[in-house]
Short mmCIF file of C-alpha atoms and ligand atoms in Angstrom, two decimals:
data_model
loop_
_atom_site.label_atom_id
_atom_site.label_comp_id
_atom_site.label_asym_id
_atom_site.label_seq_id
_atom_site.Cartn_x
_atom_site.Cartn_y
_atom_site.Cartn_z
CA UNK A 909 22.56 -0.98 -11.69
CA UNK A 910 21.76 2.45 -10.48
CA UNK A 911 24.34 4.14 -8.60
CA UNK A 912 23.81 5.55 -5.13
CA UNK A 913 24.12 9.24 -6.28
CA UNK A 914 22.06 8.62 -9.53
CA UNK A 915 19.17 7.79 -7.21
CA UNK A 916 19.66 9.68 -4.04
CA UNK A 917 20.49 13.11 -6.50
CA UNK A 918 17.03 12.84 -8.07
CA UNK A 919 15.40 12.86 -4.68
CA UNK A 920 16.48 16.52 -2.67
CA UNK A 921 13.57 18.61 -4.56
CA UNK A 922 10.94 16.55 -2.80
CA UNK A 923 12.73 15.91 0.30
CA UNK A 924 13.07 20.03 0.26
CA UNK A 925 9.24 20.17 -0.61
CA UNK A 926 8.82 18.04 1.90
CA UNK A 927 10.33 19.33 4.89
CA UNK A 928 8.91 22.56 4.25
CA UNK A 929 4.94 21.01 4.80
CA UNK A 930 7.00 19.72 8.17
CA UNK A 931 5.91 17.88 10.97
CA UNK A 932 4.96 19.36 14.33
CA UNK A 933 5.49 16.59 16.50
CA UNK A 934 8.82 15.59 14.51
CA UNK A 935 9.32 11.92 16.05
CA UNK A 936 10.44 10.55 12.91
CA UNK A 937 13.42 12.28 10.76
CA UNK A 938 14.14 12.12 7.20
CA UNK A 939 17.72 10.36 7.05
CA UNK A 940 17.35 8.56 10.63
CA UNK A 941 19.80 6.41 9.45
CA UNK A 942 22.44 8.21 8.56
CA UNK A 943 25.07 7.67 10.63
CA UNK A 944 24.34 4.33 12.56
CA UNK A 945 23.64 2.80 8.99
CA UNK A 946 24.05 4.88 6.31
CA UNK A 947 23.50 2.65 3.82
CA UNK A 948 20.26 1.23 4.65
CA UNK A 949 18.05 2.89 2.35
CA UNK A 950 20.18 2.10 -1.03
CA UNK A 951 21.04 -2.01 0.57
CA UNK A 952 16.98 -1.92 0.59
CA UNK A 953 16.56 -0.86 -2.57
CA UNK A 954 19.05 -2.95 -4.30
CA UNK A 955 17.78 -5.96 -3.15
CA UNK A 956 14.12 -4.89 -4.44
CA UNK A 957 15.93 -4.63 -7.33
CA UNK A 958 16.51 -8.06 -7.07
CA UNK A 959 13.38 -9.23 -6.21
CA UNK A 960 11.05 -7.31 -8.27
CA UNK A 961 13.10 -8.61 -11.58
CA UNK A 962 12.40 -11.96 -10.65
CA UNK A 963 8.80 -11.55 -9.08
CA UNK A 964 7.27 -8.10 -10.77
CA UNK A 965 3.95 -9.01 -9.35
CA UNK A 966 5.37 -8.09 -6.03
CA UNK A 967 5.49 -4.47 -6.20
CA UNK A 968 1.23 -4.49 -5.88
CA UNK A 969 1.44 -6.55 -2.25
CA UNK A 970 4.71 -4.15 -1.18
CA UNK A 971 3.28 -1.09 -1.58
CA UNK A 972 -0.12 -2.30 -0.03
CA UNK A 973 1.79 -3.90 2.61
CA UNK A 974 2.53 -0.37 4.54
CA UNK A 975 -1.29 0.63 4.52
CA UNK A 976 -1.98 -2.90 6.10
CA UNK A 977 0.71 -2.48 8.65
CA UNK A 978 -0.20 1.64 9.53
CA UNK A 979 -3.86 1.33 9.58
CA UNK A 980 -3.73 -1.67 12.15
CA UNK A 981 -2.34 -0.34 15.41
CA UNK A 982 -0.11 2.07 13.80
CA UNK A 983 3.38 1.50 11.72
CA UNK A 984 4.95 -0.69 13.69
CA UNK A 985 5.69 -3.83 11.62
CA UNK A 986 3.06 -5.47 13.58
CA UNK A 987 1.70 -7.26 10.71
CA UNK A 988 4.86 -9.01 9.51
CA UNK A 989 4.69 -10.95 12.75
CA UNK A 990 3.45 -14.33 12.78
CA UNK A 991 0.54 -16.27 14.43
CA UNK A 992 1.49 -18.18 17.83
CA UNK A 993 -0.67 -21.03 18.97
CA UNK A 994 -2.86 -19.27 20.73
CA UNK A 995 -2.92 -15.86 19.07
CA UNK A 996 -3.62 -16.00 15.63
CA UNK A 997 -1.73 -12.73 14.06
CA UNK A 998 -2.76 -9.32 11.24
CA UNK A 999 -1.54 -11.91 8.87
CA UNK A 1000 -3.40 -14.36 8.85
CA UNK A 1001 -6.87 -12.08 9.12
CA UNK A 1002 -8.63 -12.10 5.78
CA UNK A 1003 -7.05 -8.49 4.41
CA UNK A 1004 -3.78 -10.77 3.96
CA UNK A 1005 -4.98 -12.44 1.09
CA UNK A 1006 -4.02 -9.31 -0.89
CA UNK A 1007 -0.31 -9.81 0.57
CA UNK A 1008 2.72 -11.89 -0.91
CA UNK A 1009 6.27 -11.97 -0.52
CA UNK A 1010 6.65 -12.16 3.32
CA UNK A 1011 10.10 -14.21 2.69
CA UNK A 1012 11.14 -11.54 0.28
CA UNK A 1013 11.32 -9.09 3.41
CA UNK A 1014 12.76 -11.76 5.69
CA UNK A 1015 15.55 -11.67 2.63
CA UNK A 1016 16.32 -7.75 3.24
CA UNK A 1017 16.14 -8.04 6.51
CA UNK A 1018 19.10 -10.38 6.94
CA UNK A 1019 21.10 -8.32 4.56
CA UNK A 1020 20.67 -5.44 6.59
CA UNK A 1021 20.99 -7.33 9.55
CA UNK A 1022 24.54 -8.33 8.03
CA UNK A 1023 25.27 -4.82 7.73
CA UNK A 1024 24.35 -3.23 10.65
CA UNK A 1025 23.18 -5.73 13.18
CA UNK A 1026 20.46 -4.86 15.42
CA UNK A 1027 19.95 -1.16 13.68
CA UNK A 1028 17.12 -0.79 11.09
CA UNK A 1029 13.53 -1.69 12.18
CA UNK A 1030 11.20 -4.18 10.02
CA UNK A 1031 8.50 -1.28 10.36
CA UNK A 1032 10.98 1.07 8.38
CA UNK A 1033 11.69 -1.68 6.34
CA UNK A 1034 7.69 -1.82 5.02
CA UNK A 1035 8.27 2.25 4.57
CA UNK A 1036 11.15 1.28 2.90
CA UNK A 1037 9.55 -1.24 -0.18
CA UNK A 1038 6.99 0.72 -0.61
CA UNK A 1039 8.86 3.96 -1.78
CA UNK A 1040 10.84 1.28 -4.04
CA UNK A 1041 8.36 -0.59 -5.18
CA UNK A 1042 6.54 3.04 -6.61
CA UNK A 1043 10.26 3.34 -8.22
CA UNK A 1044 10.58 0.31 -9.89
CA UNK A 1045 7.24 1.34 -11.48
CA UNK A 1046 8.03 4.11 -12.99
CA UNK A 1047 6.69 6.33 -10.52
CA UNK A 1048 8.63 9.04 -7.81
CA UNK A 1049 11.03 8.20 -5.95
CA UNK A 1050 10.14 9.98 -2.88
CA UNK A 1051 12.23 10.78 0.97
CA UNK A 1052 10.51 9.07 3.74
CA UNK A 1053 10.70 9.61 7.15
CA UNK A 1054 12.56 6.57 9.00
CA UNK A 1055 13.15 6.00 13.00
CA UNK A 1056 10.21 3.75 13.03
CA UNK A 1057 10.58 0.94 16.25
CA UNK A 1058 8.76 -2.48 15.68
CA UNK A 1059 5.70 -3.22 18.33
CA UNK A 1060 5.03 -6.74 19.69
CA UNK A 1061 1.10 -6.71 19.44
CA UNK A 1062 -0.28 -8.36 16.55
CA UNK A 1063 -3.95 -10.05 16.76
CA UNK A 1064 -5.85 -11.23 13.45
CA UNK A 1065 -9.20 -9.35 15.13
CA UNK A 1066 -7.65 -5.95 15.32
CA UNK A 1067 -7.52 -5.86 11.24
CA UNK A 1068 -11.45 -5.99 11.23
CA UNK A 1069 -12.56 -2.34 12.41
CA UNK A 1070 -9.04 -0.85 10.42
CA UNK A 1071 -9.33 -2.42 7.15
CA UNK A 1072 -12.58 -1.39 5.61
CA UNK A 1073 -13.24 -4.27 2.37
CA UNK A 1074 -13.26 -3.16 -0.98
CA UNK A 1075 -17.25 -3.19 -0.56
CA UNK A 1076 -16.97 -0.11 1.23
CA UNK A 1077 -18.95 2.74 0.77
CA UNK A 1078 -17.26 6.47 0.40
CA UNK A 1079 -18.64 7.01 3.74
CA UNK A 1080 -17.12 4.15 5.48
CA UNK A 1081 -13.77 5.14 3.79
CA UNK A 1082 -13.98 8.52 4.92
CA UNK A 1083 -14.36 8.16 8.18
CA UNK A 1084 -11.68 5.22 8.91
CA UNK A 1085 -9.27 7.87 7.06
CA UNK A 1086 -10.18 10.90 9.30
CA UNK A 1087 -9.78 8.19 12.22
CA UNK A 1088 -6.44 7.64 11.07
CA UNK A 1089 -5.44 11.78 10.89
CA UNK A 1090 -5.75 11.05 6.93
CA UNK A 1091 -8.90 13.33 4.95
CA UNK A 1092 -10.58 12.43 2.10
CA UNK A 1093 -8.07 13.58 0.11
CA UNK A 1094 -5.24 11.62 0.91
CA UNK A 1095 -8.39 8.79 0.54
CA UNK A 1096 -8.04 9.89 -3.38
CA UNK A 1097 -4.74 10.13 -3.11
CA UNK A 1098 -3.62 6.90 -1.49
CA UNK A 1099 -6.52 5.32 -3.75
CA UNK A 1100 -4.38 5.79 -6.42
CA UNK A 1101 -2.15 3.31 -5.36
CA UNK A 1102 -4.42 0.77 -7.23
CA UNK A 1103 -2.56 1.96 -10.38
CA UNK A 1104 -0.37 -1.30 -9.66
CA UNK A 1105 -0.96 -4.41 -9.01
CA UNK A 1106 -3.53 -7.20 -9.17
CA UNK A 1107 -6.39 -8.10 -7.38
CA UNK A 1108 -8.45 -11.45 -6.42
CA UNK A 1109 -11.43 -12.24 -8.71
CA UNK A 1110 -13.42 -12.56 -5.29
CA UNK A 1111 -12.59 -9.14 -3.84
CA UNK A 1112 -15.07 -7.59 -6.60
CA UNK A 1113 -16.94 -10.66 -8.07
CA UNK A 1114 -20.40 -9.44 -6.21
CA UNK A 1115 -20.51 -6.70 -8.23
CA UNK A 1116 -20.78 -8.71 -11.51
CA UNK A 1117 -22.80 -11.66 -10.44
CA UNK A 1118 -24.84 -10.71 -6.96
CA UNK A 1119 -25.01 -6.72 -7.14
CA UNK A 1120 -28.60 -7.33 -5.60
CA UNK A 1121 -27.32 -9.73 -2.71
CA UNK A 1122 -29.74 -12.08 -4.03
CA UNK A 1123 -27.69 -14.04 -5.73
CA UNK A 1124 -27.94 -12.10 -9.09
CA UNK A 1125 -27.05 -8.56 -10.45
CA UNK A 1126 -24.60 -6.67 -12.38
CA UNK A 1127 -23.52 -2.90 -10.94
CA UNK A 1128 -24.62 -0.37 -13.34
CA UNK A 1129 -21.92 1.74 -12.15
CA UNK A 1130 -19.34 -0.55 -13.83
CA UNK A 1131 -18.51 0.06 -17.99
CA UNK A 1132 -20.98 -2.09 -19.69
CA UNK A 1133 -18.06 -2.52 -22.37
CA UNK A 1134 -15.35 -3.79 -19.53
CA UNK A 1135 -18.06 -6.19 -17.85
CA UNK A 1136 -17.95 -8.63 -21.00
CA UNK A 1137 -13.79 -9.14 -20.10
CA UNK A 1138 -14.13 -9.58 -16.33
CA UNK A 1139 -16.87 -12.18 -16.02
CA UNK A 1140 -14.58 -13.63 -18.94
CA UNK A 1141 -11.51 -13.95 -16.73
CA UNK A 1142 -13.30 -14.23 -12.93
CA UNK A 1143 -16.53 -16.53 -12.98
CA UNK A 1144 -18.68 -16.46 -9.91
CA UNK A 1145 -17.18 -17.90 -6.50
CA UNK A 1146 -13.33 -18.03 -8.02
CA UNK A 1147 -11.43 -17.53 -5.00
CA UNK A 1148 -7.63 -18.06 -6.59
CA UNK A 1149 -7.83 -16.11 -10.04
CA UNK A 1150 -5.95 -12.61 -10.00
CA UNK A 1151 -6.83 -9.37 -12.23
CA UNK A 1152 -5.01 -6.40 -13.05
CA UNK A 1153 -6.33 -3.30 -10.67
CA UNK A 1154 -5.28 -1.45 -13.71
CA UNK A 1155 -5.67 -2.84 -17.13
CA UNK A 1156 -2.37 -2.90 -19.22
CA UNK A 1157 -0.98 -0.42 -17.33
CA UNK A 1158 -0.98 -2.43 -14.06
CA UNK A 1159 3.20 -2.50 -13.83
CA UNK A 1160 3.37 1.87 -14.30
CA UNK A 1161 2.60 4.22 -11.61
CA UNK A 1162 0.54 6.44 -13.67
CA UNK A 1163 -2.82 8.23 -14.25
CA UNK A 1164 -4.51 5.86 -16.09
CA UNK A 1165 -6.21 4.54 -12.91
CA UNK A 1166 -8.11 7.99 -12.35
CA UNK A 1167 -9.01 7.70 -15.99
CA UNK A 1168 -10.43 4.13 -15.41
CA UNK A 1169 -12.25 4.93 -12.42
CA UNK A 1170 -13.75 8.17 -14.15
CA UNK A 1171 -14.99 6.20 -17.28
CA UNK A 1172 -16.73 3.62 -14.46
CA UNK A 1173 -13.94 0.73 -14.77
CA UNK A 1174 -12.50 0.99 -11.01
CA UNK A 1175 -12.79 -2.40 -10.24
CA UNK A 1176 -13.83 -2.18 -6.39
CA UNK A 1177 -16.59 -0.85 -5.12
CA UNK A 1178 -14.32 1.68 -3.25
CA UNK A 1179 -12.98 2.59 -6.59
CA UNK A 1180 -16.21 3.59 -7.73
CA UNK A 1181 -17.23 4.97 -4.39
CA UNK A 1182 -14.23 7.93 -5.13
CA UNK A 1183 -17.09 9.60 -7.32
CA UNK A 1184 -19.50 9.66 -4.55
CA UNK A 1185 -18.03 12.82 -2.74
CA UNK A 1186 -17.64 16.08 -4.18
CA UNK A 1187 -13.93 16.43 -3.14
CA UNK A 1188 -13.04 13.27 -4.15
CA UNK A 1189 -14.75 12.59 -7.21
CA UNK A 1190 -12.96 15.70 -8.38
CA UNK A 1191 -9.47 14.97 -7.55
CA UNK A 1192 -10.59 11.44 -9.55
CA UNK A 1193 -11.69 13.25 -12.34
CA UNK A 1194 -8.61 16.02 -12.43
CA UNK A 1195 -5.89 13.64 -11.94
CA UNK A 1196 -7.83 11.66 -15.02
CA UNK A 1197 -6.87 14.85 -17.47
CA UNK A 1198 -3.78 15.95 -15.77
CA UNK A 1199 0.37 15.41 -16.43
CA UNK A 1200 1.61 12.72 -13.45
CA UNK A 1201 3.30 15.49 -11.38
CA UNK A 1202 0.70 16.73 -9.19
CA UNK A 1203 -0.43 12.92 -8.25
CA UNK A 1204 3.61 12.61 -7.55
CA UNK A 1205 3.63 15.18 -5.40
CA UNK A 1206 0.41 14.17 -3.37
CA UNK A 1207 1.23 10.55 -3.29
CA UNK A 1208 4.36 10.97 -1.57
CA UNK A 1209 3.05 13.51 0.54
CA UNK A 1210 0.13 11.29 1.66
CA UNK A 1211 2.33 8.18 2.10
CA UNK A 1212 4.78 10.11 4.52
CA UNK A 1213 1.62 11.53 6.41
CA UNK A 1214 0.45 7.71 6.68
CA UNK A 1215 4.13 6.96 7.63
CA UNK A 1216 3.54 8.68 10.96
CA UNK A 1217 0.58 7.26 12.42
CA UNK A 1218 0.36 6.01 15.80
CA UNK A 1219 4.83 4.90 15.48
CA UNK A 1220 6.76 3.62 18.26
CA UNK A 1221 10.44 6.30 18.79
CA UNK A 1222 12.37 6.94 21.59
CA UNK A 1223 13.37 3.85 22.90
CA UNK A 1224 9.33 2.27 22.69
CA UNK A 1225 9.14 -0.86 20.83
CA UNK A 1226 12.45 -2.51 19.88
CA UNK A 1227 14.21 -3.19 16.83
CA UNK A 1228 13.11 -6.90 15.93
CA UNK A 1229 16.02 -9.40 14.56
CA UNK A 1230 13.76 -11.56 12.42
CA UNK A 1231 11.19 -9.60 10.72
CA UNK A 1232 8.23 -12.24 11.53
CA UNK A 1233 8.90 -12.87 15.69
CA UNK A 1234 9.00 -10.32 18.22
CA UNK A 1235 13.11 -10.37 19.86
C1 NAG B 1311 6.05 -17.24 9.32
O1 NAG B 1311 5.01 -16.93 8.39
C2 NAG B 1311 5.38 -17.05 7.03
C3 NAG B 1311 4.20 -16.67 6.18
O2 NAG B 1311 3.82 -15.40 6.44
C4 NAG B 1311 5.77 -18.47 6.72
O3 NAG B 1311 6.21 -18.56 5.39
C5 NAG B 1311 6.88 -18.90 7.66
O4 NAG B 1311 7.14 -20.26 7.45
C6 NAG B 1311 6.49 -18.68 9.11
N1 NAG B 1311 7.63 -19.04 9.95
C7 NAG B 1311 7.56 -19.94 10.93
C8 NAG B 1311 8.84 -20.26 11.62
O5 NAG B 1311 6.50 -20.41 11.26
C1 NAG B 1312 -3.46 -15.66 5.20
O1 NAG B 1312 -4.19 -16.27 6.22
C2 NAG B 1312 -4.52 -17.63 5.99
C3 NAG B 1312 -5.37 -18.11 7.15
O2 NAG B 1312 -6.48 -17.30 7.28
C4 NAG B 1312 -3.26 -18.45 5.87
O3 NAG B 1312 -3.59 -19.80 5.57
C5 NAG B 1312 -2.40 -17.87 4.75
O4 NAG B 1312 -1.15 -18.54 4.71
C6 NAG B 1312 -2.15 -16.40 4.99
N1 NAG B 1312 -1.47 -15.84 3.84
C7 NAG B 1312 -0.31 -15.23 3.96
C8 NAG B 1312 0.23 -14.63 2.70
O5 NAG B 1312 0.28 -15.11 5.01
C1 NAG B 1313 -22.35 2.91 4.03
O1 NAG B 1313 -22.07 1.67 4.62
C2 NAG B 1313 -22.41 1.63 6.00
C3 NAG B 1313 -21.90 0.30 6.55
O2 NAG B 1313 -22.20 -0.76 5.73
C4 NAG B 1313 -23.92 1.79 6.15
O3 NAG B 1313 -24.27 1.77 7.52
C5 NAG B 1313 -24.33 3.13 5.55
O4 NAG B 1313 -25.75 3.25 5.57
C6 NAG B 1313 -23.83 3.24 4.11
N1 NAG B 1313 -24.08 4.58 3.63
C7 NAG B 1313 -24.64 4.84 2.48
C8 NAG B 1313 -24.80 6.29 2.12
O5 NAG B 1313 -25.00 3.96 1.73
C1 NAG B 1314 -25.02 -12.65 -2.52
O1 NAG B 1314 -24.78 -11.62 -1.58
C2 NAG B 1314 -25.43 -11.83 -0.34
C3 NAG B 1314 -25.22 -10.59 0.51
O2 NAG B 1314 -23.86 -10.26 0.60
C4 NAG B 1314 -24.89 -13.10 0.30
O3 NAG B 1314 -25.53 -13.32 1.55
C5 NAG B 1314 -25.14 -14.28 -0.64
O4 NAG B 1314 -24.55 -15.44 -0.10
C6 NAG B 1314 -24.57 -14.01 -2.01
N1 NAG B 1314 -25.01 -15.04 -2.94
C7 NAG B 1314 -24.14 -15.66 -3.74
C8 NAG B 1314 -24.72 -16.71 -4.64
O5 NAG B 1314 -22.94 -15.43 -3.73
C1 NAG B 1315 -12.46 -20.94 -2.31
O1 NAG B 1315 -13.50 -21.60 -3.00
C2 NAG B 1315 -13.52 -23.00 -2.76
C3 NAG B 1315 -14.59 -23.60 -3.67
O2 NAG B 1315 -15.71 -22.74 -3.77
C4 NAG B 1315 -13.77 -23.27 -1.27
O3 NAG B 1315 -13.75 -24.64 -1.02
C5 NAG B 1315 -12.68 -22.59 -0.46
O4 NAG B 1315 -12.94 -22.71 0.93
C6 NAG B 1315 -12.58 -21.12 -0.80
N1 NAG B 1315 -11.43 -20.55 -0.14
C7 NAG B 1315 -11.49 -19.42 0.54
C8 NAG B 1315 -10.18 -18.94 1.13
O5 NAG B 1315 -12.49 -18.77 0.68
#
């Protein structure tokens, strides 16, 4: 059990660091909480201690689950929502099958909802898990910026044009990034996330068994001494099997993704794409020598930064009571 002051005590330097890169536009706040629910933050994260005990492989889906949401229409919780009969929602688009634990959130929500009813929003709630989920890896523990509202728009067809597949090349990736406000930095940076967590045999199978689109073809890119162990665990067309991102180190937020993806075992094409651009290719191979603080410091930087794009304050949006219907 980690007390309240144990955690919140380690976190001032960064919030500090943080405030000082600032925010012109300053809709959200760091602490938005604090007096209509002060306890929000620490309620969250004790119940991801919770959950993440019983179901580590969570902490992969939570921490992708806030890129899903902000990419899509902006942070705004809009892909928690579920699929009416005639509007099939973000969830259920094909990006979701990356995502788990839907009824884990549904969970904190109702605790929080017990606590201060009507208060915290389910898009602060994604901000939220994901700073926790980095925690309970071993990585920062980071302030985020809350005051998020929830939106009511979610449509499966919006996710296309947002989410780019791991296929992607570097250029594709760029550009949905500078689209968002994000450069190809925090691409690198956010990139980096794939140090935890596992991934579905098909989201990188082509690359093994059809790098020609022919129906044959291995990517020279890849290791030739790591192919041998993922056509062992992911044959062609497996749909269901799941693979470490990160190869025994896939439960620590750490370097050793950079220092996969710089010795060609990324396991997406978008990994490998990373060392296609001169800016990111060296932040890959930098972060693959360095000490973890630097990549601390620019992952929470990067997260807040994707934390504020296109939110609902001020009295838009509304603060849902279940998590997966709009009020
Ligand atoms: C909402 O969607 C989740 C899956 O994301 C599902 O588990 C749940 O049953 C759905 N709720 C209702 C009432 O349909
Ligand atoms: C993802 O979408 C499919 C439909 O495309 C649906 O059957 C499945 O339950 C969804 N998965 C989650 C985790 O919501
Ligand atoms: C990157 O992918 C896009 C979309 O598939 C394609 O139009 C473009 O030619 C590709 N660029 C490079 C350099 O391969
Ligand atoms: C190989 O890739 C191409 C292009 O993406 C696709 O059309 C084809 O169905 C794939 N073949 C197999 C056997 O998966
Ligand atoms: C997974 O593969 C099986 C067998 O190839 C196929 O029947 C099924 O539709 C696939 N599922 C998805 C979600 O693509």
């Amino acid at each position: 059990m980690v007390s309240y002051r144990a955690l919140f005590g380690t976190m001032v330097p960064l919030a500090l660091a943080l405030l000082l890169i600032g925010s012109t536009e300053a809709q959200l706040e760091y602490g938005f909480y604090k007096n209509s629910c002060p306890h929000a933050e620490f309620i969250v994260f004790q119940e991801m201690t919770k959950i993440i005990a019983n179901a580590p492989f969570l902490t992969g889906p939570f921490l992708r689950m806030q890129y899903h949401d902000c990419f899509v229409n902006g942070c705004d919780a809009s892909l928690l929502l579920n699929s009416t009969n005639n509007n099939p929602a973000e969830k259920d688009a094909p990006p979701n099958q990356s995502l788990r634990g839907f009824d884990a959130i549904d969970d904190i929500k109702a605790k929080l909802e017990m606590a201060c009813p009507g208060i915290v929003s389910c898009a602060d709630i994604l901000a939220m898990i994901a700073r926790d989920s980095v925690k309970l890896t071993y990585g920062p523990y980071y302030a985020i910026e809350t005051g998020r509202r929830d939106g009511s728009r979610s449509e499966a067809s919006d996710t296309q044009a947002n989410l780019q597949p791991p296929t992607s090349n570097i250029t594709v990736l760029k550009n949905i990034f500078i689209q968002k406000g994000l450069t190809a930095k925090d691409l690198a940076v956010l990139t980096g996330a794939h140090t935890i967590g596992q991934s579905l045999c098909s989201s990188f199978t082509e690359r093994l068994y059809n790098f020609t689109g022919r129906g044959f073809g291995l990517d020279p890119a890849l290791d030739p001494t790591y192919v041998p162990q993922l056509m062992c665990e992911c044959k062609p067309n497996d749909n269901t099997t799941r693979v470490e991102m990160d190869p025994g180190s896939s439960r620590n937020f750490d370097l050793a993704y950079y220092k996969g993806v710089s010795r060609g075992r990324g396991l997406f094409t978008s990994d490998d794409q990373l060392l296609h651009d001169p800016e990111t290719k060296a932040y890959v191979e930098r972060q693959a020598m360095a000490w973890p603080e630097e990549f601390f410091k620019d992952f929470a930087e990067s997260m807040v930064k994707m934390g504020r794009i296109e939110v609902l304050t001020h009295g838009k949006g509304e603060i849902r009571k279940k998590c997966a219907f709009v009020n």
